Amino acid sequence: MSAQNILALGASKNIGYFAAIRLLDAGATVTFLLRNPTVFDEDETIKKAVAAGKAFLVKGDGLNQDDVARAWAEATSHGHVDTLLFTVGGVPKGFSLTKGFIIEPHNLVTQCLLNTLCTIPKDAPQPRIVVVSSIGLTKRSHSSLPLIFKPLYAHALAMPHRDKLGVERVLAHCAGLPWDASEEEPADDIVGAGWRERQGLPGPGELKQVLIVRPALLTDGECKADKKKEGREPYRAEEKELGGYTISRKDVGHFIFKAVTTDWNKYGGKIINVGY
């Protein structure tokens, strides 16, 4: 792999962080958009990458389009951006018996994605775009879940999954990815009224290199891929519904790293389910 130039949103921890660390280790340059850059003050890996001129920290919020534009400007100052790594996710603020896990704002991920897509530099080659979503969002995906997980996805995760479904609808529009006509369109409180006409948003099918990653239920477990001895990866990564139970965030990071460094021809332009 030739050294890549990466813009990462949502990579202060979890999947985005684990993928970014692997990319840095492989020689990539990574620009992070961070609401609080001090999150890396005690992170020796990131500190060394900053000192070596391989990691750049931009203070800003994905909900602020001007901040996202500044992140693009910083990343492009190091060359054209090869890959956008979008792993934004909300942290639950509480739990409601009627609404499940509460995310504030409830449309966080969709609005951050719209801000990011609307500010993609128009005078440079399109980057590869990797976006993390989830299994269980669509009717078909939900039907394939293990029976024991269906109440969790239908109720407890309802709010964050409405948001992630908005993300997938936006990408289906901009990248020409499949969208089941039987699915309900995301409500205006998620995507915004008239979202298709937002200034700067790529038109239908204009994005040519998009990968949506749908992990199974995420855990904080080890990266099994690092401990395999030979043969196939310990996780499955397929277009078909897996009906799987879990996968660790570290293994999803491993999959993303492989996808953008060696396996893009296999996975690019697709929706891929990942699970054990």
Tab-separated table of C-alpha atoms in Angstrom:
chain	number	residue	atom	x	y	z
A	1	MET	CA	0.000	0.000	0.000
A	2	SER	CA	1.273	3.428	-0.882
A	3	ALA	CA	0.948	5.823	2.060
A	4	GLN	CA	-2.589	7.183	2.208
A	5	ASN	CA	-3.906	10.534	3.332
A	6	ILE	CA	-6.911	10.011	5.618
A	7	LEU	CA	-9.558	12.300	7.091
A	8	ALA	CA	-11.153	10.721	10.159
A	9	LEU	CA	-14.347	11.836	11.898
A	10	GLY	CA	-15.473	9.971	14.991
A	11	ALA	CA	-12.039	8.414	15.529
A	12	SER	CA	-11.263	9.601	19.040
A	13	LYS	CA	-12.073	6.081	20.251
A	14	ASN	CA	-13.595	2.743	19.338
A	15	ILE	CA	-13.788	1.557	15.710
A	16	GLY	CA	-12.448	4.728	14.097
A	17	TYR	CA	-9.541	4.908	16.519
A	18	PHE	CA	-8.570	1.265	16.036
A	19	ALA	CA	-8.685	1.639	12.258
A	20	ALA	CA	-6.732	4.915	12.351
A	21	ILE	CA	-3.971	3.410	14.491
A	22	ARG	CA	-3.509	0.598	11.999
A	23	LEU	CA	-3.401	3.093	9.143
A	24	LEU	CA	-0.804	5.226	10.950
A	25	ASP	CA	1.296	2.126	11.573
A	26	ALA	CA	1.149	1.410	7.831
A	27	GLY	CA	2.516	4.877	7.032
A	28	ALA	CA	-0.682	6.813	6.434
A	29	THR	CA	-1.223	10.452	7.336
A	30	VAL	CA	-4.379	10.935	9.405
A	31	THR	CA	-6.198	14.191	10.126
A	32	PHE	CA	-8.604	13.861	13.072
A	33	LEU	CA	-11.574	16.180	13.632
A	34	LEU	CA	-12.040	16.235	17.413
A	35	ARG	CA	-14.386	18.128	19.667
A	36	ASN	CA	-11.737	17.792	22.371
A	37	PRO	CA	-8.175	17.218	21.088
A	38	THR	CA	-6.979	16.711	24.683
A	39	VAL	CA	-8.493	13.216	24.413
A	40	PHE	CA	-5.099	12.188	23.033
A	41	ASP	CA	-2.954	13.943	25.645
A	42	GLU	CA	-2.016	10.630	27.269
A	43	ASP	CA	-1.983	8.581	24.072
A	44	GLU	CA	1.659	7.876	23.263
A	45	THR	CA	0.862	6.381	19.854
A	46	ILE	CA	-0.958	9.490	18.665
A	47	LYS	CA	1.569	11.823	20.293
A	48	LYS	CA	4.416	10.130	18.404
A	49	ALA	CA	2.463	10.353	15.146
A	50	VAL	CA	1.822	14.073	15.729
A	51	ALA	CA	5.505	14.662	16.459
A	52	ALA	CA	6.429	12.789	13.268
A	53	GLY	CA	4.051	14.901	11.163
A	54	LYS	CA	1.783	11.952	10.419
A	55	ALA	CA	-1.218	12.837	12.613
A	56	PHE	CA	-2.957	16.213	12.707
A	57	LEU	CA	-5.587	17.217	15.240
A	58	VAL	CA	-8.285	19.727	14.272
A	59	LYS	CA	-10.537	21.040	17.014
A	60	GLY	CA	-14.128	21.144	15.854
A	61	ASP	CA	-17.566	19.581	15.872
A	62	GLY	CA	-19.031	17.486	13.079
A	63	LEU	CA	-22.348	19.237	13.668
A	64	ASN	CA	-20.755	22.517	12.573
A	65	GLN	CA	-20.298	22.568	8.803
A	66	ASP	CA	-17.600	25.243	8.986
A	67	ASP	CA	-15.592	23.043	11.372
A	68	VAL	CA	-15.866	20.121	8.986
A	69	ALA	CA	-14.745	22.328	6.099
A	70	ARG	CA	-11.663	23.303	8.147
A	71	ALA	CA	-10.898	19.621	8.688
A	72	TRP	CA	-11.075	19.002	4.935
A	73	ALA	CA	-8.777	21.997	4.381
A	74	GLU	CA	-6.227	20.661	6.877
A	75	ALA	CA	-6.339	17.177	5.400
A	76	THR	CA	-5.993	18.419	1.821
A	77	SER	CA	-3.010	20.550	2.806
A	78	HIS	CA	-1.138	17.232	3.078
A	79	GLY	CA	-2.218	16.069	-0.378
A	80	HIS	CA	-5.498	14.893	-1.851
A	81	VAL	CA	-7.521	12.838	0.615
A	82	ASP	CA	-7.478	9.167	-0.344
A	83	THR	CA	-9.986	7.985	2.275
A	84	LEU	CA	-12.675	9.548	4.430
A	85	LEU	CA	-13.157	7.443	7.552
A	86	PHE	CA	-16.548	8.301	9.043
A	87	THR	CA	-17.250	6.425	12.282
A	88	VAL	CA	-19.271	9.034	14.171
A	89	GLY	CA	-21.546	7.588	16.840
A	90	GLY	CA	-23.495	8.945	19.771
A	91	VAL	CA	-22.878	8.125	23.412
A	92	PRO	CA	-26.145	7.268	25.212
A	93	LYS	CA	-27.181	9.986	27.678
A	94	GLY	CA	-29.625	7.729	29.462
A	95	PHE	CA	-32.321	5.120	28.988
A	96	SER	CA	-36.063	5.594	28.688
A	97	LEU	CA	-38.624	2.824	29.102
A	98	THR	CA	-40.536	4.260	26.160
A	99	LYS	CA	-37.675	5.389	23.898
A	100	GLY	CA	-34.754	3.109	24.748
A	101	PHE	CA	-31.249	4.571	24.729
A	102	ILE	CA	-31.276	8.371	24.440
A	103	ILE	CA	-28.836	10.050	22.075
A	104	GLU	CA	-28.501	13.848	21.984
A	105	PRO	CA	-29.008	15.177	19.447
A	106	HIS	CA	-31.046	12.294	18.109
A	107	ASN	CA	-29.913	13.007	14.517
A	108	LEU	CA	-26.211	13.400	15.351
A	109	VAL	CA	-24.740	10.940	12.871
A	110	THR	CA	-26.922	11.870	9.904
A	111	GLN	CA	-26.294	15.583	10.314
A	112	CYS	CA	-22.542	15.092	10.738
A	113	LEU	CA	-22.495	13.002	7.566
A	114	LEU	CA	-24.455	15.610	5.616
A	115	ASN	CA	-22.004	18.303	6.757
A	116	THR	CA	-19.111	16.087	5.694
A	117	LEU	CA	-20.486	15.246	2.258
A	118	CYS	CA	-21.475	18.868	1.581
A	119	THR	CA	-17.889	20.014	2.158
A	120	ILE	CA	-15.995	17.419	0.109
A	121	PRO	CA	-13.486	19.365	-2.007
A	122	LYS	CA	-14.815	19.618	-5.542
A	123	ASP	CA	-11.429	20.299	-7.156
A	124	ALA	CA	-9.767	17.000	-6.205
A	125	PRO	CA	-10.253	13.289	-6.918
A	126	GLN	CA	-13.092	11.756	-4.927
A	127	PRO	CA	-11.893	9.981	-1.805
A	128	ARG	CA	-12.890	6.514	-0.822
A	129	ILE	CA	-15.596	6.864	1.820
A	130	VAL	CA	-16.026	4.338	4.611
A	131	VAL	CA	-19.069	4.779	6.849
A	132	VAL	CA	-19.937	2.594	9.838
A	133	SER	CA	-23.615	1.784	10.239
A	134	SER	CA	-25.206	-1.251	11.939
A	135	ILE	CA	-27.034	-4.464	11.248
A	136	GLY	CA	-30.721	-4.605	12.093
A	137	LEU	CA	-31.696	-1.236	10.608
A	138	THR	CA	-33.812	-2.323	7.679
A	139	LYS	CA	-36.755	-4.708	7.677
A	140	ARG	CA	-34.737	-7.366	5.905
A	141	SER	CA	-31.742	-6.961	8.185
A	142	HIS	CA	-33.907	-6.980	11.317
A	143	SER	CA	-35.655	-10.175	10.219
A	144	SER	CA	-32.291	-11.954	10.038
A	145	LEU	CA	-31.287	-11.072	13.611
A	146	PRO	CA	-31.086	-13.815	16.227
A	147	LEU	CA	-34.465	-13.965	17.956
A	148	ILE	CA	-32.981	-13.005	21.322
A	149	PHE	CA	-31.643	-9.727	19.850
A	150	LYS	CA	-34.794	-8.542	18.090
A	151	PRO	CA	-36.303	-6.730	21.124
A	152	LEU	CA	-32.967	-5.005	21.777
A	153	TYR	CA	-32.752	-3.664	18.241
A	154	ALA	CA	-36.457	-2.829	17.968
A	155	HIS	CA	-36.712	-0.918	21.234
A	156	ALA	CA	-33.503	-0.235	23.141
A	157	LEU	CA	-31.576	0.819	20.023
A	158	ALA	CA	-34.500	2.446	18.221
A	159	MET	CA	-33.259	6.032	18.546
A	160	PRO	CA	-29.651	5.533	17.380
A	161	HIS	CA	-30.852	3.241	14.619
A	162	ARG	CA	-33.295	5.830	13.262
A	163	ASP	CA	-30.233	8.042	12.951
A	164	LYS	CA	-28.141	5.365	11.239
A	165	LEU	CA	-30.989	4.629	8.836
A	166	GLY	CA	-30.884	8.307	7.879
A	167	VAL	CA	-27.185	7.876	7.135
A	168	GLU	CA	-27.858	4.936	4.866
A	169	ARG	CA	-30.630	6.814	3.051
A	170	VAL	CA	-28.330	9.741	2.338
A	171	LEU	CA	-25.617	7.421	1.040
A	172	ALA	CA	-28.081	5.458	-1.074
A	173	HIS	CA	-29.001	8.751	-2.740
A	174	CYS	CA	-25.482	10.123	-3.195
A	175	ALA	CA	-23.745	6.857	-4.106
A	176	GLY	CA	-26.501	5.002	-5.912
A	177	LEU	CA	-26.485	2.200	-3.348
A	178	PRO	CA	-29.526	-0.062	-2.966
A	179	TRP	CA	-32.540	1.311	-1.106
A	180	ASP	CA	-35.539	-0.917	-0.521
A	181	ALA	CA	-38.639	0.976	-1.617
A	182	SER	CA	-40.632	-0.799	1.104
A	183	GLU	CA	-38.618	1.002	3.789
A	184	GLU	CA	-40.092	4.127	5.307
A	185	GLU	CA	-38.226	7.278	4.347
A	186	PRO	CA	-36.352	8.838	7.294
A	187	ALA	CA	-38.350	11.637	8.901
A	188	ASP	CA	-37.425	15.296	8.433
A	189	ASP	CA	-36.259	15.485	12.060
A	190	ILE	CA	-33.436	13.085	11.079
A	191	VAL	CA	-32.383	14.185	7.594
A	192	GLY	CA	-33.866	17.677	7.483
A	193	ALA	CA	-36.562	18.946	5.144
A	194	GLY	CA	-35.367	19.166	1.554
A	195	TRP	CA	-32.080	17.463	2.379
A	196	ARG	CA	-31.511	16.388	-1.226
A	197	GLU	CA	-31.225	20.045	-2.225
A	198	ARG	CA	-28.644	20.979	0.401
A	199	GLN	CA	-25.917	23.125	-1.096
A	200	GLY	CA	-22.828	21.087	-1.854
A	201	LEU	CA	-24.424	17.671	-1.353
A	202	PRO	CA	-23.387	15.241	-4.119
A	203	GLY	CA	-26.216	14.476	-6.489
A	204	PRO	CA	-27.769	11.073	-7.191
A	205	GLY	CA	-25.040	8.509	-7.812
A	206	GLU	CA	-22.232	11.081	-7.859
A	207	LEU	CA	-20.197	9.395	-5.140
A	208	LYS	CA	-18.358	6.509	-6.761
A	209	GLN	CA	-16.343	4.943	-3.928
A	210	VAL	CA	-18.470	4.300	-0.852
A	211	LEU	CA	-18.346	1.376	1.562
A	212	ILE	CA	-20.994	0.983	4.260
A	213	VAL	CA	-19.913	-1.308	7.084
A	214	ARG	CA	-22.694	-2.897	9.129
A	215	PRO	CA	-21.220	-4.530	12.240
A	216	ALA	CA	-23.072	-6.962	14.459
A	217	LEU	CA	-23.610	-6.023	18.114
A	218	LEU	CA	-20.353	-4.386	19.175
A	219	THR	CA	-18.198	-5.544	22.070
A	220	ASP	CA	-14.972	-4.356	23.684
A	221	GLY	CA	-13.318	-7.721	23.132
A	222	GLU	CA	-9.882	-8.464	21.745
A	223	CYS	CA	-8.951	-8.355	18.088
A	224	LYS	CA	-9.221	-12.003	17.136
A	225	ALA	CA	-7.762	-11.247	13.724
A	226	ASP	CA	-4.427	-10.408	15.353
A	227	LYS	CA	-4.272	-13.850	16.933
A	228	LYS	CA	-5.238	-16.022	14.001
A	229	LYS	CA	-2.542	-18.467	12.949
A	230	GLU	CA	-3.495	-19.048	9.333
A	231	GLY	CA	-6.374	-19.261	6.957
A	232	ARG	CA	-9.511	-17.148	6.971
A	233	GLU	CA	-10.251	-14.188	9.206
A	234	PRO	CA	-12.094	-15.037	12.437
A	235	TYR	CA	-14.985	-12.813	11.367
A	236	ARG	CA	-17.305	-12.911	8.375
A	237	ALA	CA	-17.599	-9.962	6.004
A	238	GLU	CA	-20.296	-10.427	3.385
A	239	GLU	CA	-23.005	-8.610	1.459
A	240	LYS	CA	-25.627	-11.125	2.531
A	241	GLU	CA	-27.317	-10.859	5.922
A	242	LEU	CA	-25.268	-12.761	8.471
A	243	GLY	CA	-27.713	-13.093	11.339
A	244	GLY	CA	-24.681	-12.953	13.615
A	245	TYR	CA	-24.471	-12.118	17.281
A	246	THR	CA	-21.453	-9.920	18.010
A	247	ILE	CA	-18.109	-8.573	16.857
A	248	SER	CA	-15.441	-6.589	18.678
A	249	ARG	CA	-14.775	-2.997	17.764
A	250	LYS	CA	-11.127	-3.911	17.251
A	251	ASP	CA	-12.007	-6.524	14.651
A	252	VAL	CA	-14.215	-4.028	12.801
A	253	GLY	CA	-11.225	-1.664	12.789
A	254	HIS	CA	-9.129	-4.502	11.382
A	255	PHE	CA	-11.686	-5.107	8.621
A	256	ILE	CA	-11.766	-1.418	7.675
A	257	PHE	CA	-7.979	-1.287	7.547
A	258	LYS	CA	-7.868	-4.254	5.188
A	259	ALA	CA	-10.707	-2.870	3.082
A	260	VAL	CA	-8.990	0.459	2.390
A	261	THR	CA	-5.461	-0.897	2.014
A	262	THR	CA	-5.671	-4.224	0.179
A	263	ASP	CA	-9.283	-5.248	-0.431
A	264	TRP	CA	-11.033	-2.206	-1.879
A	265	ASN	CA	-11.759	-3.954	-5.168
A	266	LYS	CA	-13.565	-6.624	-3.162
A	267	TYR	CA	-15.579	-4.393	-0.842
A	268	GLY	CA	-15.731	-0.888	-2.329
A	269	GLY	CA	-19.134	0.274	-3.537
A	270	LYS	CA	-20.968	-2.241	-1.347
A	271	ILE	CA	-22.823	-2.662	1.930
A	272	ILE	CA	-20.908	-5.218	3.972
A	273	ASN	CA	-22.123	-6.997	7.095
A	274	VAL	CA	-19.398	-7.939	9.571
A	275	GLY	CA	-19.738	-10.375	12.453
A	276	TYR	CA	-18.446	-13.538	14.029
